Amino acid sequence: MSHGHHHHHTHEHRAIAAAPTFSLLRLSVGQRLIGAAAILLCLWLLVLAVMG
């Protein structure tokens, strides 16, 4: 009776994939605000470019 417990190291890939989010969590509040403002500015520029 083999239950098919394949121990592939999927958690290692998850840790590597989650690394960018962890680095974002380590940012200070000011850096997060600046990043959010920059993203909003870029979005507005895209909207204005499309509408113009």
PDB file of C-alpha atoms in Angstrom:
ATOM      1  CA  MET A   1       0.000   0.000   0.000  1.00  0.00           C
ATOM      2  CA  SER A   2       1.901   3.049  -1.210  1.00  0.00           C
ATOM      3  CA  HIS A   3       0.207   6.276  -0.234  1.00  0.00           C
ATOM      4  CA  GLY A   4       2.178   8.392  -2.686  1.00  0.00           C
ATOM      5  CA  HIS A   5       3.873  10.724  -0.246  1.00  0.00           C
ATOM      6  CA  HIS A   6       6.241  12.469  -2.585  1.00  0.00           C
ATOM      7  CA  HIS A   7       8.485  14.807  -0.635  1.00  0.00           C
ATOM      8  CA  HIS A   8       9.398  17.354  -3.232  1.00  0.00           C
ATOM      9  CA  HIS A   9      10.980  20.524  -1.877  1.00  0.00           C
ATOM     10  CA  THR A  10       8.182  22.852  -2.941  1.00  0.00           C
ATOM     11  CA  HIS A  11       8.541  25.016   0.173  1.00  0.00           C
ATOM     12  CA  GLU A  12      11.978  26.123  -1.027  1.00  0.00           C
ATOM     13  CA  HIS A  13      10.488  27.448  -4.251  1.00  0.00           C
ATOM     14  CA  ARG A  14       7.748  29.192  -2.273  1.00  0.00           C
ATOM     15  CA  ALA A  15      10.355  30.858  -0.058  1.00  0.00           C
ATOM     16  CA  ILE A  16      12.240  32.114  -3.114  1.00  0.00           C
ATOM     17  CA  ALA A  17       9.019  33.386  -4.696  1.00  0.00           C
ATOM     18  CA  ALA A  18       8.006  35.154  -1.482  1.00  0.00           C
ATOM     19  CA  ALA A  19      11.347  36.943  -1.097  1.00  0.00           C
ATOM     20  CA  PRO A  20      10.230  40.166  -2.909  1.00  0.00           C
ATOM     21  CA  THR A  21       7.180  40.527  -0.641  1.00  0.00           C
ATOM     22  CA  PHE A  22       9.356  40.093   2.441  1.00  0.00           C
ATOM     23  CA  SER A  23      11.727  42.802   1.217  1.00  0.00           C
ATOM     24  CA  LEU A  24       8.699  45.069   0.702  1.00  0.00           C
ATOM     25  CA  LEU A  25       7.568  44.408   4.274  1.00  0.00           C
ATOM     26  CA  ARG A  26      10.988  45.495   5.509  1.00  0.00           C
ATOM     27  CA  LEU A  27      10.599  48.946   3.950  1.00  0.00           C
ATOM     28  CA  SER A  28       9.885  51.864   6.252  1.00  0.00           C
ATOM     29  CA  VAL A  29       6.524  53.596   6.187  1.00  0.00           C
ATOM     30  CA  GLY A  30       8.007  56.606   4.399  1.00  0.00           C
ATOM     31  CA  GLN A  31       9.502  54.440   1.673  1.00  0.00           C
ATOM     32  CA  ARG A  32       6.151  52.680   1.202  1.00  0.00           C
ATOM     33  CA  LEU A  33       4.370  56.054   0.904  1.00  0.00           C
ATOM     34  CA  ILE A  34       6.908  57.283  -1.641  1.00  0.00           C
ATOM     35  CA  GLY A  35       6.506  54.056  -3.621  1.00  0.00           C
ATOM     36  CA  ALA A  36       2.710  54.314  -3.545  1.00  0.00           C
ATOM     37  CA  ALA A  37       2.848  57.968  -4.637  1.00  0.00           C
ATOM     38  CA  ALA A  38       5.207  57.068  -7.507  1.00  0.00           C
ATOM     39  CA  ILE A  39       2.893  54.265  -8.658  1.00  0.00           C
ATOM     40  CA  LEU A  40      -0.145  56.569  -8.516  1.00  0.00           C
ATOM     41  CA  LEU A  41       1.742  59.234 -10.452  1.00  0.00           C
ATOM     42  CA  CYS A  42       2.695  56.729 -13.156  1.00  0.00           C
ATOM     43  CA  LEU A  43      -0.914  55.526 -13.378  1.00  0.00           C
ATOM     44  CA  TRP A  44      -2.190  59.093 -13.758  1.00  0.00           C
ATOM     45  CA  LEU A  45       0.408  59.809 -16.443  1.00  0.00           C
ATOM     46  CA  LEU A  46      -0.748  56.674 -18.311  1.00  0.00           C
ATOM     47  CA  VAL A  47      -4.400  57.764 -18.031  1.00  0.00           C
ATOM     48  CA  LEU A  48      -3.623  61.277 -19.235  1.00  0.00           C
ATOM     49  CA  ALA A  49      -1.489  59.925 -22.086  1.00  0.00           C
ATOM     50  CA  VAL A  50      -4.320  57.660 -23.245  1.00  0.00           C
ATOM     51  CA  MET A  51      -6.993  60.345 -22.905  1.00  0.00           C
ATOM     52  CA  GLY A  52      -4.841  63.055 -24.465  1.00  0.00           C
TER      53      GLY A  52
END
